[in-house]
Tab-separated table of C-alpha atoms in Angstrom:
chain	number	residue	atom	x	y	z
A	1	UNK	CA	0.000	0.000	0.000
A	2	UNK	CA	2.811	2.416	0.822
A	3	UNK	CA	4.633	2.121	-2.505
A	4	UNK	CA	3.036	5.194	-4.026
A	5	UNK	CA	3.240	7.377	-0.945
A	6	UNK	CA	6.613	8.991	-1.594
A	7	UNK	CA	5.787	10.088	-5.134
A	8	UNK	CA	2.300	11.449	-4.449
A	9	UNK	CA	1.872	15.222	-4.353
A	10	UNK	CA	-0.252	15.695	-1.237
A	11	UNK	CA	-0.897	19.339	-2.043
A	12	UNK	CA	-2.939	18.113	-5.022
A	13	UNK	CA	-5.565	16.819	-2.589
A	14	UNK	CA	-6.985	20.325	-2.294
A	15	UNK	CA	-7.782	20.239	-5.998
A	16	UNK	CA	-8.795	16.583	-6.061
A	17	UNK	CA	-11.295	17.077	-3.221
A	18	UNK	CA	-12.489	20.556	-4.189
A	19	UNK	CA	-15.985	19.317	-5.011
A	20	UNK	CA	-16.460	17.977	-1.479
A	21	UNK	CA	-16.977	19.765	1.816
A	22	UNK	CA	-13.757	18.330	3.214
A	23	UNK	CA	-10.969	20.589	4.445
A	24	UNK	CA	-7.434	19.554	3.460
A	25	UNK	CA	-4.653	20.634	5.825
A	26	UNK	CA	-0.964	20.414	4.916
A	27	UNK	CA	2.204	20.863	7.017
A	28	UNK	CA	2.639	24.393	5.645
A	29	UNK	CA	-0.783	25.529	6.850
A	30	UNK	CA	0.470	26.762	10.215
A	31	UNK	CA	-1.346	26.521	13.536
A	32	UNK	CA	-4.499	24.943	12.127
A	33	UNK	CA	-2.423	21.997	10.836
A	34	UNK	CA	-0.414	21.734	14.057
A	35	UNK	CA	-3.648	21.646	16.040
A	36	UNK	CA	-5.035	18.915	13.803
A	37	UNK	CA	-2.195	16.490	14.592
A	38	UNK	CA	-2.401	16.981	18.363
A	39	UNK	CA	-3.353	13.857	20.266
A	40	UNK	CA	-4.224	12.945	23.858
A	41	UNK	CA	-0.717	11.529	24.182
A	42	UNK	CA	2.267	13.513	22.901
A	43	UNK	CA	3.827	10.106	22.334
A	44	UNK	CA	1.378	9.665	19.424
A	45	UNK	CA	1.845	12.967	17.590
A	46	UNK	CA	3.038	12.303	14.039
A	47	UNK	CA	3.417	14.715	11.157
A	48	UNK	CA	0.878	13.552	8.611
A	49	UNK	CA	1.483	14.495	4.987
A	50	UNK	CA	-2.141	15.660	4.897
A	51	UNK	CA	-5.115	15.841	7.224
A	52	UNK	CA	-8.522	15.603	5.557
A	53	UNK	CA	-11.256	16.950	7.803
A	54	UNK	CA	-14.394	15.320	6.480
A	55	UNK	CA	-17.929	16.508	7.208
A	56	UNK	CA	-20.069	13.633	5.908
A	57	UNK	CA	-20.002	10.134	4.463
A	58	UNK	CA	-19.666	11.485	0.910
A	59	UNK	CA	-16.444	13.250	1.922
A	60	UNK	CA	-15.118	9.978	3.308
A	61	UNK	CA	-15.997	8.108	0.109
A	62	UNK	CA	-14.264	10.730	-2.030
A	63	UNK	CA	-11.152	10.637	0.146
A	64	UNK	CA	-10.986	6.852	0.035
A	65	UNK	CA	-11.280	7.006	-3.755
A	66	UNK	CA	-8.073	9.059	-3.903
A	67	UNK	CA	-6.385	6.778	-1.394
A	68	UNK	CA	-7.180	3.738	-3.546
A	69	UNK	CA	-6.244	5.429	-6.809
A	70	UNK	CA	-2.872	6.696	-5.600
A	71	UNK	CA	-2.028	3.905	-3.167
A	72	UNK	CA	-1.683	6.264	-0.198
A	73	UNK	CA	-1.213	5.083	3.404
A	74	UNK	CA	-3.828	6.453	5.771
A	75	UNK	CA	-5.486	6.216	9.141
A	76	UNK	CA	-8.676	7.498	10.782
A	77	UNK	CA	-8.970	9.899	13.710
A	78	UNK	CA	-12.063	9.898	15.890
A	79	UNK	CA	-11.377	11.257	19.373
A	80	UNK	CA	-7.585	11.005	19.095
A	81	UNK	CA	-7.354	9.169	22.418
A	82	UNK	CA	-5.462	6.041	21.383
A	83	UNK	CA	-2.057	5.574	23.031
A	84	UNK	CA	-1.019	2.939	20.482
A	85	UNK	CA	-0.658	5.603	17.769
A	86	UNK	CA	-3.523	4.196	15.701
A	87	UNK	CA	-5.057	7.643	15.101
A	88	UNK	CA	-1.829	9.157	13.740
A	89	UNK	CA	0.382	8.507	10.752
A	90	UNK	CA	3.649	9.852	9.419
A	91	UNK	CA	3.825	10.725	5.714
A	92	UNK	CA	0.279	9.591	4.956
A	93	UNK	CA	-3.299	10.877	5.198
A	94	UNK	CA	-5.358	11.233	8.359
A	95	UNK	CA	-9.096	11.051	7.714
A	96	UNK	CA	-10.185	13.344	10.542
A	97	UNK	CA	-13.779	12.978	11.768
A	98	UNK	CA	-13.624	15.820	14.310
A	99	UNK	CA	-16.082	17.973	12.348
A	100	UNK	CA	-18.700	15.220	12.557
A	101	UNK	CA	-20.032	15.671	16.097
A	102	UNK	CA	-23.792	15.847	15.683
A	103	UNK	CA	-25.939	13.847	18.110
A	104	UNK	CA	-29.606	13.147	17.330
A	105	UNK	CA	-31.995	11.730	19.931
A	106	UNK	CA	-35.318	10.067	19.163
A	107	UNK	CA	-37.139	10.318	22.506
A	108	UNK	CA	-39.987	8.029	21.424
A	109	UNK	CA	-37.768	5.199	20.223
A	110	UNK	CA	-35.186	6.069	22.903
A	111	UNK	CA	-32.368	5.919	20.391
A	112	UNK	CA	-29.246	8.054	20.219
A	113	UNK	CA	-27.451	8.592	16.906
A	114	UNK	CA	-23.917	9.975	17.146
A	115	UNK	CA	-21.719	10.957	14.217
A	116	UNK	CA	-18.294	9.368	13.911
A	117	UNK	CA	-16.314	12.245	15.400
A	118	UNK	CA	-18.339	12.702	18.568
A	119	UNK	CA	-16.861	12.416	22.031
A	120	UNK	CA	-18.823	10.996	24.945
A	121	UNK	CA	-19.502	14.438	26.379
A	122	UNK	CA	-21.509	15.214	23.233
A	123	UNK	CA	-23.637	12.109	23.732
A	124	UNK	CA	-24.097	12.474	27.489
A	125	UNK	CA	-25.164	16.120	27.288
A	126	UNK	CA	-27.595	15.715	24.380
A	127	UNK	CA	-29.166	12.523	25.728
A	128	UNK	CA	-29.661	14.148	29.124
A	129	UNK	CA	-31.985	16.719	27.547
A	130	UNK	CA	-34.420	13.827	27.106
A	131	UNK	CA	-33.588	12.113	30.433
A	132	UNK	CA	-31.809	9.343	28.524
A	133	UNK	CA	-28.377	7.751	28.691
A	134	UNK	CA	-26.464	4.876	27.157
A	135	UNK	CA	-23.302	2.977	28.074
A	136	UNK	CA	-20.393	5.344	27.438
A	137	UNK	CA	-16.805	5.764	28.554
A	138	UNK	CA	-15.617	6.802	32.011
A	139	UNK	CA	-13.660	9.752	30.552
A	140	UNK	CA	-15.947	11.979	28.506
A	141	UNK	CA	-13.368	13.406	26.101
A	142	UNK	CA	-12.779	9.892	24.755
A	143	UNK	CA	-14.042	9.388	21.206
A	144	UNK	CA	-17.306	7.512	20.762
A	145	UNK	CA	-15.882	5.643	17.781
A	146	UNK	CA	-12.726	4.229	19.313
A	147	UNK	CA	-14.368	3.119	22.528
A	148	UNK	CA	-17.383	1.586	20.779
A	149	UNK	CA	-15.523	-0.288	18.054
A	150	UNK	CA	-13.257	-1.852	20.680
A	151	UNK	CA	-16.110	-2.963	22.965
A	152	UNK	CA	-16.734	-0.258	25.547
A	153	UNK	CA	-17.055	-0.415	29.334
A	154	UNK	CA	-18.783	2.255	31.405
A	155	UNK	CA	-20.592	3.015	34.635
A	156	UNK	CA	-23.856	1.634	33.224
A	157	UNK	CA	-22.272	-1.650	32.090
A	158	UNK	CA	-23.480	-3.431	35.223
A	159	UNK	CA	-27.055	-2.763	34.164
A	160	UNK	CA	-26.925	-2.776	30.350
A	161	UNK	CA	-23.714	-4.545	29.298
A	162	UNK	CA	-21.000	-3.235	27.006
A	163	UNK	CA	-21.324	-0.272	24.682
A	164	UNK	CA	-21.489	-2.672	21.722
A	165	UNK	CA	-24.315	-4.568	23.408
A	166	UNK	CA	-26.358	-1.380	23.087
A	167	UNK	CA	-25.285	-0.601	19.526
A	168	UNK	CA	-28.215	-0.941	17.120
A	169	UNK	CA	-26.468	-0.083	13.860
A	170	UNK	CA	-23.555	1.723	12.233
A	171	UNK	CA	-23.339	3.792	9.074
A	172	UNK	CA	-20.022	2.710	7.615
A	173	UNK	CA	-18.017	3.615	4.515
A	174	UNK	CA	-16.193	0.601	3.120
A	175	UNK	CA	-12.820	0.729	1.417
A	176	UNK	CA	-14.658	0.570	-1.921
A	177	UNK	CA	-16.329	3.869	-1.044
A	178	UNK	CA	-19.703	2.183	-0.678
A	179	UNK	CA	-21.839	3.510	2.171
A	180	UNK	CA	-23.758	0.791	3.976
A	181	UNK	CA	-25.870	0.334	7.077
A	182	UNK	CA	-24.712	-2.566	9.218
A	183	UNK	CA	-27.121	-3.980	11.791
A	184	UNK	CA	-28.558	-7.294	12.913
A	185	UNK	CA	-30.710	-7.354	9.752
A	186	UNK	CA	-28.441	-5.638	7.203
A	187	UNK	CA	-24.872	-6.764	6.513
A	188	UNK	CA	-25.154	-8.813	9.689
A	189	UNK	CA	-21.692	-10.335	9.267
A	190	UNK	CA	-20.149	-6.874	9.101
A	191	UNK	CA	-22.162	-5.810	12.146
A	192	UNK	CA	-20.759	-8.820	13.997
A	193	UNK	CA	-17.232	-7.731	13.070
A	194	UNK	CA	-17.486	-4.038	13.916
A	195	UNK	CA	-18.594	-4.897	17.454
A	196	UNK	CA	-15.071	-5.385	18.747
A	197	UNK	CA	-12.902	-5.058	15.633
A	198	UNK	CA	-14.512	-2.231	13.702
A	199	UNK	CA	-11.343	-0.298	12.927
A	200	UNK	CA	-10.350	-3.055	10.526
A	201	UNK	CA	-13.335	-2.790	8.188
A	202	UNK	CA	-14.222	0.786	7.313
A	203	UNK	CA	-14.890	4.317	8.495
A	204	UNK	CA	-17.936	4.492	10.741
A	205	UNK	CA	-19.655	7.824	10.158
A	206	UNK	CA	-22.538	7.280	12.601
A	207	UNK	CA	-23.456	5.028	15.517
A	208	UNK	CA	-27.023	4.392	16.665
A	209	UNK	CA	-27.379	3.308	20.289
A	210	UNK	CA	-30.221	2.131	22.446
A	211	UNK	CA	-30.905	4.726	25.114
A	212	UNK	CA	-32.452	4.207	28.529
A	213	UNK	CA	-34.379	6.382	30.927
A	214	UNK	CA	-31.842	7.766	33.372
A	215	UNK	CA	-32.795	9.087	36.784
A	216	UNK	CA	-31.120	12.306	37.913
A	217	UNK	CA	-29.142	13.070	39.903
A	218	UNK	CA	-26.948	10.072	40.773
A	219	UNK	CA	-24.456	9.495	43.592
A	220	UNK	CA	-20.798	9.379	42.589
A	221	UNK	CA	-17.334	10.737	43.159
A	222	UNK	CA	-13.877	9.938	44.508
A	223	UNK	CA	-12.689	8.954	47.947
A	224	UNK	CA	-8.931	9.191	48.457
A	225	UNK	CA	-7.018	7.145	51.020
A	226	UNK	CA	-3.468	6.714	52.249
A	227	UNK	CA	-1.809	3.439	51.164
A	228	UNK	CA	-2.120	1.904	54.637
A	229	UNK	CA	-5.808	1.371	53.857
A	230	UNK	CA	-5.104	-1.035	50.973
A	231	UNK	CA	-6.099	-4.182	52.955
A	232	UNK	CA	-9.500	-2.744	53.856
A	233	UNK	CA	-10.101	-1.413	50.328
A	234	UNK	CA	-9.295	-4.831	48.867
A	235	UNK	CA	-11.637	-6.411	51.405
A	236	UNK	CA	-14.413	-4.101	50.243
A	237	UNK	CA	-13.703	-4.876	46.566
A	238	UNK	CA	-14.033	-8.568	47.409
A	239	UNK	CA	-17.343	-7.816	49.126
A	240	UNK	CA	-18.504	-5.617	46.216
A	241	UNK	CA	-18.028	-8.577	43.885
A	242	UNK	CA	-20.758	-10.441	45.790
A	243	UNK	CA	-23.131	-7.655	46.823
A	244	UNK	CA	-23.549	-5.274	43.864
A	245	UNK	CA	-26.817	-5.432	41.939
A	246	UNK	CA	-25.542	-3.854	38.707
A	247	UNK	CA	-26.411	-0.325	39.786
A	248	UNK	CA	-22.948	0.298	41.224
A	249	UNK	CA	-19.381	0.483	39.984
A	250	UNK	CA	-16.068	0.768	41.820
A	251	UNK	CA	-12.810	1.893	40.247
A	252	UNK	CA	-9.776	1.849	42.531
A	253	UNK	CA	-6.047	2.052	42.173
A	254	UNK	CA	-2.755	3.792	42.782
A	255	UNK	CA	-1.355	7.199	41.872
A	256	UNK	CA	0.547	10.164	43.335
A	257	UNK	CA	-1.351	13.120	41.905
A	258	UNK	CA	-0.613	16.818	42.395
A	259	UNK	CA	-0.429	18.975	44.360
A	260	UNK	CA	0.988	16.687	47.070
A	261	UNK	CA	2.578	14.221	44.593
A	262	UNK	CA	2.468	11.611	47.359
A	263	UNK	CA	1.262	8.010	46.965
A	264	UNK	CA	-2.462	7.533	47.540
A	265	UNK	CA	-5.163	5.007	46.784
A	266	UNK	CA	-7.895	6.459	44.590
A	267	UNK	CA	-11.417	5.072	44.639
A	268	UNK	CA	-14.169	6.192	42.290
A	269	UNK	CA	-17.663	5.314	43.476
A	270	UNK	CA	-20.883	5.129	41.473
A	271	UNK	CA	-24.397	4.344	42.617
A	272	UNK	CA	-27.299	4.816	40.237
A	273	UNK	CA	-29.598	6.151	42.912
A	274	UNK	CA	-29.796	8.339	45.996
A	275	UNK	CA	-27.056	9.584	48.305
A	276	UNK	CA	-28.567	7.677	51.206
A	277	UNK	CA	-28.498	4.431	49.220
A	278	UNK	CA	-24.992	5.082	47.921
A	279	UNK	CA	-23.506	5.881	51.303
A	280	UNK	CA	-25.136	2.791	52.764
A	281	UNK	CA	-23.762	0.544	50.012
A	282	UNK	CA	-20.229	1.999	50.250
A	283	UNK	CA	-20.355	2.425	54.052
A	284	UNK	CA	-17.235	0.306	54.619
A	285	UNK	CA	-15.173	2.793	52.593
A	286	UNK	CA	-16.617	5.900	54.208
A	287	UNK	CA	-15.882	4.436	57.645
A	288	UNK	CA	-12.187	4.041	56.764
A	289	UNK	CA	-11.655	7.787	57.031
A	290	UNK	CA	-10.646	8.992	53.552
A	291	UNK	CA	-8.226	11.928	53.389
A	292	UNK	CA	-10.513	13.441	50.759
A	293	UNK	CA	-14.207	12.907	50.034
A	294	UNK	CA	-15.571	14.432	46.838
A	295	UNK	CA	-18.677	12.288	46.490
A	296	UNK	CA	-21.943	14.084	45.804
A	297	UNK	CA	-25.269	13.884	44.040
A	298	UNK	CA	-24.557	15.025	40.479
A	299	UNK	CA	-26.340	14.973	37.100
A	300	UNK	CA	-25.591	11.785	35.183
A	301	UNK	CA	-24.207	13.893	32.315
A	302	UNK	CA	-21.368	15.006	34.615
A	303	UNK	CA	-20.444	11.503	35.757
A	304	UNK	CA	-18.086	10.725	32.901
A	305	UNK	CA	-16.141	13.938	33.559
A	306	UNK	CA	-15.021	12.929	37.067
A	307	UNK	CA	-11.839	11.216	35.864
A	308	UNK	CA	-10.949	13.931	33.349
A	309	UNK	CA	-8.484	15.592	35.714
A	310	UNK	CA	-6.542	12.321	35.811
A	311	UNK	CA	-6.558	12.159	32.017
A	312	UNK	CA	-5.365	15.554	30.798
A	313	UNK	CA	-3.887	16.192	27.371
A	314	UNK	CA	-0.256	16.970	28.288
A	315	UNK	CA	2.647	14.532	28.342
A	316	UNK	CA	3.415	11.162	26.837
A	317	UNK	CA	1.043	8.368	27.804
A	318	UNK	CA	0.637	4.652	27.430
A	319	UNK	CA	-2.251	2.405	28.351
A	320	UNK	CA	-1.798	-1.251	29.068
A	321	UNK	CA	-4.350	-3.820	30.143
A	322	UNK	CA	-4.891	-7.194	31.709
A	323	UNK	CA	-7.438	-9.005	33.870
A	324	UNK	CA	-7.932	-9.805	37.544
A	325	UNK	CA	-10.315	-12.003	39.487
A	326	UNK	CA	-11.896	-11.417	42.852
A	327	UNK	CA	-11.377	-12.175	45.650
A	328	UNK	CA	-7.892	-10.662	45.772
A	329	UNK	CA	-5.314	-11.246	48.481
A	330	UNK	CA	-4.496	-7.886	50.142
A	331	UNK	CA	-0.819	-8.830	50.453
A	332	UNK	CA	-0.663	-9.377	46.697
A	333	UNK	CA	-2.130	-5.914	46.056
A	334	UNK	CA	0.286	-4.353	48.558
A	335	UNK	CA	3.133	-5.918	46.593
A	336	UNK	CA	1.784	-4.563	43.288
A	337	UNK	CA	1.478	-1.107	44.839
A	338	UNK	CA	5.044	-1.254	46.150
A	339	UNK	CA	6.416	-2.144	42.709
A	340	UNK	CA	4.310	0.485	40.953
A	341	UNK	CA	5.149	3.209	43.454
A	342	UNK	CA	8.884	2.437	43.468
A	343	UNK	CA	9.046	2.688	39.689
A	344	UNK	CA	7.059	5.931	39.544
A	345	UNK	CA	9.032	7.503	42.404
A	346	UNK	CA	12.348	6.711	40.719
A	347	UNK	CA	11.504	8.783	37.621
A	348	UNK	CA	10.889	12.492	37.316
A	349	UNK	CA	7.414	13.807	36.457
A	350	UNK	CA	5.770	10.392	36.392
A	351	UNK	CA	3.621	10.888	39.494
A	352	UNK	CA	0.330	11.255	37.577
A	353	UNK	CA	0.605	7.678	36.321
A	354	UNK	CA	-2.068	5.264	37.535
A	355	UNK	CA	-2.721	1.595	38.034
A	356	UNK	CA	-6.468	1.038	38.037
A	357	UNK	CA	-8.603	-1.955	39.000
A	358	UNK	CA	-11.941	-1.548	37.221
A	359	UNK	CA	-14.498	-3.374	39.338
A	360	UNK	CA	-17.356	-2.941	36.894
A	361	UNK	CA	-19.950	-5.727	37.273
A	362	UNK	CA	-19.702	-8.297	34.484
A	363	UNK	CA	-22.959	-10.247	34.874
A	364	UNK	CA	-24.663	-8.506	31.933
A	365	UNK	CA	-21.498	-8.782	29.828
A	366	UNK	CA	-21.290	-12.556	30.072
A	367	UNK	CA	-24.964	-13.008	29.211
A	368	UNK	CA	-23.742	-12.585	25.618
A	369	UNK	CA	-21.491	-15.460	24.433
A	370	UNK	CA	-18.052	-14.520	23.122
A	371	UNK	CA	-18.854	-15.836	19.650
A	372	UNK	CA	-21.910	-13.551	19.258
A	373	UNK	CA	-19.710	-10.505	18.536
A	374	UNK	CA	-16.101	-10.050	17.511
A	375	UNK	CA	-15.361	-8.813	21.043
A	376	UNK	CA	-13.852	-11.758	22.915
A	377	UNK	CA	-13.187	-10.382	26.394
A	378	UNK	CA	-16.376	-11.555	28.110
A	379	UNK	CA	-15.594	-13.497	31.243
A	380	UNK	CA	-15.779	-13.921	34.995
A	381	UNK	CA	-13.075	-11.340	35.675
A	382	UNK	CA	-12.442	-7.598	35.634
A	383	UNK	CA	-10.092	-5.303	33.722
A	384	UNK	CA	-6.893	-3.967	35.267
A	385	UNK	CA	-5.094	-1.140	33.509
A	386	UNK	CA	-1.998	0.997	33.744
A	387	UNK	CA	-1.825	4.533	32.439
A	388	UNK	CA	1.727	5.818	32.523
A	389	UNK	CA	2.361	9.502	31.969
A	390	UNK	CA	5.847	10.884	31.415
A	391	UNK	CA	7.720	13.555	29.484
A	392	UNK	CA	11.149	12.120	28.595
A	393	UNK	CA	11.081	10.223	25.244
A	394	UNK	CA	14.150	8.213	26.253
A	395	UNK	CA	11.986	6.371	28.787
A	396	UNK	CA	9.526	4.985	26.235
A	397	UNK	CA	10.908	1.442	26.072
A	398	UNK	CA	11.579	1.174	29.798
A	399	UNK	CA	8.016	2.174	30.625
A	400	UNK	CA	6.529	-0.160	28.042
A	401	UNK	CA	8.495	-3.105	29.461
A	402	UNK	CA	7.701	-2.302	33.089
A	403	UNK	CA	3.994	-1.874	32.365
A	404	UNK	CA	3.852	-5.190	30.516
A	405	UNK	CA	5.586	-7.051	33.364
A	406	UNK	CA	3.434	-5.448	36.074
A	407	UNK	CA	0.204	-6.257	34.231
A	408	UNK	CA	1.342	-9.811	33.600
A	409	UNK	CA	1.856	-10.203	37.326
A	410	UNK	CA	-1.527	-8.642	38.160
A	411	UNK	CA	-3.214	-10.915	35.626
A	412	UNK	CA	-1.948	-14.064	37.328
A	413	UNK	CA	-5.129	-13.897	39.402
A	414	UNK	CA	-7.233	-14.452	36.285
A	415	UNK	CA	-5.559	-17.632	35.063
A	416	UNK	CA	-8.302	-19.651	36.764
A	417	UNK	CA	-11.125	-18.047	34.773
A	418	UNK	CA	-13.704	-20.445	33.391
A	419	UNK	CA	-12.744	-22.392	30.273
A	420	UNK	CA	-15.445	-20.772	28.125
A	421	UNK	CA	-14.435	-17.347	29.358
A	422	UNK	CA	-12.849	-14.543	27.363
A	423	UNK	CA	-9.272	-13.763	26.460
A	424	UNK	CA	-8.497	-11.533	29.445
A	425	UNK	CA	-7.265	-8.719	27.218
A	426	UNK	CA	-9.371	-5.639	26.483
A	427	UNK	CA	-8.464	-4.500	22.977
A	428	UNK	CA	-8.811	-0.798	23.767
A	429	UNK	CA	-6.104	-1.168	26.437
A	430	UNK	CA	-3.794	-3.298	24.317
A	431	UNK	CA	-0.374	-1.996	23.349
A	432	UNK	CA	0.823	-2.183	19.759
A	433	UNK	CA	2.780	-5.410	20.344
A	434	UNK	CA	-0.287	-7.447	21.377
A	435	UNK	CA	-1.247	-9.968	18.697
A	436	UNK	CA	-4.694	-10.386	17.141
A	437	UNK	CA	-5.372	-13.783	18.691
A	438	UNK	CA	-4.645	-12.364	22.151
A	439	UNK	CA	-7.499	-9.881	21.639
A	440	UNK	CA	-9.971	-11.850	19.526
A	441	UNK	CA	-9.270	-15.427	20.602
A	442	UNK	CA	-11.301	-18.000	18.684
A	443	UNK	CA	-12.999	-15.202	16.719
A	444	UNK	CA	-9.833	-14.309	14.837
A	445	UNK	CA	-10.364	-16.830	12.010
A	446	UNK	CA	-13.830	-15.512	11.142
A	447	UNK	CA	-12.563	-11.937	11.407
A	448	UNK	CA	-9.774	-12.627	8.948
A	449	UNK	CA	-12.237	-14.217	6.537
A	450	UNK	CA	-14.470	-11.140	6.784
A	451	UNK	CA	-11.422	-8.959	6.334
A	452	UNK	CA	-10.828	-10.751	3.039
A	453	UNK	CA	-14.437	-10.069	2.046
A	454	UNK	CA	-14.618	-6.384	2.983
A	455	UNK	CA	-10.979	-5.231	2.746
A	456	UNK	CA	-9.075	-7.837	0.702
A	457	UNK	CA	-6.124	-5.542	0.004
A	458	UNK	CA	-5.788	-4.690	3.702
A	459	UNK	CA	-5.990	-0.940	3.204
A	460	UNK	CA	-7.345	-0.533	6.743
A	461	UNK	CA	-4.074	-1.787	8.177
A	462	UNK	CA	-2.632	1.118	10.176
A	463	UNK	CA	-2.852	0.383	13.889
A	464	UNK	CA	-4.873	-2.784	13.290
A	465	UNK	CA	-3.910	-6.414	13.753
A	466	UNK	CA	-5.966	-8.447	11.289
A	467	UNK	CA	-4.836	-9.638	7.886
A	468	UNK	CA	-7.194	-10.939	5.181
A	469	UNK	CA	-7.619	-14.700	5.148
A	470	UNK	CA	-9.561	-16.186	2.217
A	471	UNK	CA	-12.355	-18.519	3.212
A	472	UNK	CA	-11.364	-22.072	2.311
A	473	UNK	CA	-14.319	-24.300	1.458
A	474	UNK	CA	-13.654	-28.001	1.910
A	475	UNK	CA	-15.900	-30.239	-0.225
C-alpha cells in the first residue's frame, strides 16, 4: 500500500477534493495543521502528509477514492485518544472525523445517533436533555468511535452490558467507497465484526445506540485514602463482587497526583440512585476515614467527567491492560502497589501515572457469548489497567516493558477463569505489540475471513492487527 506514498503530491488533494466539503490541511498551513495532529498523548503525535477533515459520508468516500487510486497510506482519527498511535500517521493521510459531532436523539424510540467524530460528552449532554443515557466511557473526552468499536465499558455496564451490546447499527463507509448500514438485519456479518474489531473494516460515520431512561441526579465521586488502607479497600472490593446489583461500579487504584505528589489510593464510586443508598452501600469505605471525600449527588451527564483531571492532554502516555479475578489477596495488592510506586518515584514527572482496577460488574457482559460478537473479552473477571504519563522520550521502552511485566503479574489472578471465558485482554487497552489472537481469541479466524471479504487488500491496516484470510471451502 505504501509504494506510491513517496511520489504522491499531497498538495494536489486540495484540488482533487475541491468538489467535497472536506478541508485539506498540509504541514505548511500553520497553527491549524499543528492543532489537527495533536493527540491525547504527545507520544502519538506524528506529522501527517495531509489531514482531511471530512464533514459527511460522501467526503469519506471521495477521500478513500483518492487513497485507492494513488495507493496512499492512511489512518482514521475519531477522538484522538489512542495511546497505540492508531489515530496518527507519518507521511500519509489522516481522515479526521472531528467535524462530525452531531448527536440526534429520538425520545420516542429512545435511540441516540452519534456521528463518527463525537466524544462521549456530546452524547451524554444531548441525551440528558431527554432524560436518557447509554453505556459510554468513564472519561468523557474519549471518542465515541474508538471506545465503541473496541467494545466499551462504562458506569452503566453493570445494568446494560458493554457499549457494543447497546449498539443498534452503524453507518459505515467501506474501502470501496460504498456507504452501507450494518445492523442485525443488514450486513449482519459486518455488524458482527465491527462490534469489537470495527477499525479493521471501514470508516464508521454514525453510531445508533439504544438509550435508557436515566434518573437524575446520581451518587458518585472519589474517595482518596493513604496506602495503609489497601487491605480494607481490597476487602471491600471482594465484598462488592458479591453484593452489587448492577447499579454500582467501583474503580480503585494507585497514583501520586498533584499537588501533594504523594502516593495515595484512589477510589471512584458510582451508585445509580440516591445519596442515602450510595452511602449505605459503600459504608465500609466511608468508615475508613478517607483523606478526601468528593462524592456528591450530580447529574448523570457530569459523571463521565469525574476522571478527566486524571486524564489531561499533556505529556506522553501509554495504556496497558490485563485481567484480575476477585477475591484478591491484600498482600498481593500491597506488593503490586510497592512495585508500581517504586518505579514511579524513581523517575521524574511520572507521578500522575495510575494503576487502576476496574471493578465494573460483568454479569450482563457474560450473558452474551463470546462468539456472538467479535469482542472476545467476556468473562468472569475484571479489567486492570496501567496509564503511565511521562515527558522524557528516552523512557519509552523502559516504561513499556515495566507496564507489561506489572500487568502480567496482576493478571496471574485471572488464570483460573472459566474455560469458556474470554481472552483476558481488552483491545482498547492493548499496546501495539499485542497480537490479534490475544485480543480476539477464537474469533480471529472468522474476522480474517471477513477482512478478506470487505478489505481484501488490507488498506485498513494502520494500527490494526488483522490480515485478510480467504475462506477455504472443503468439499
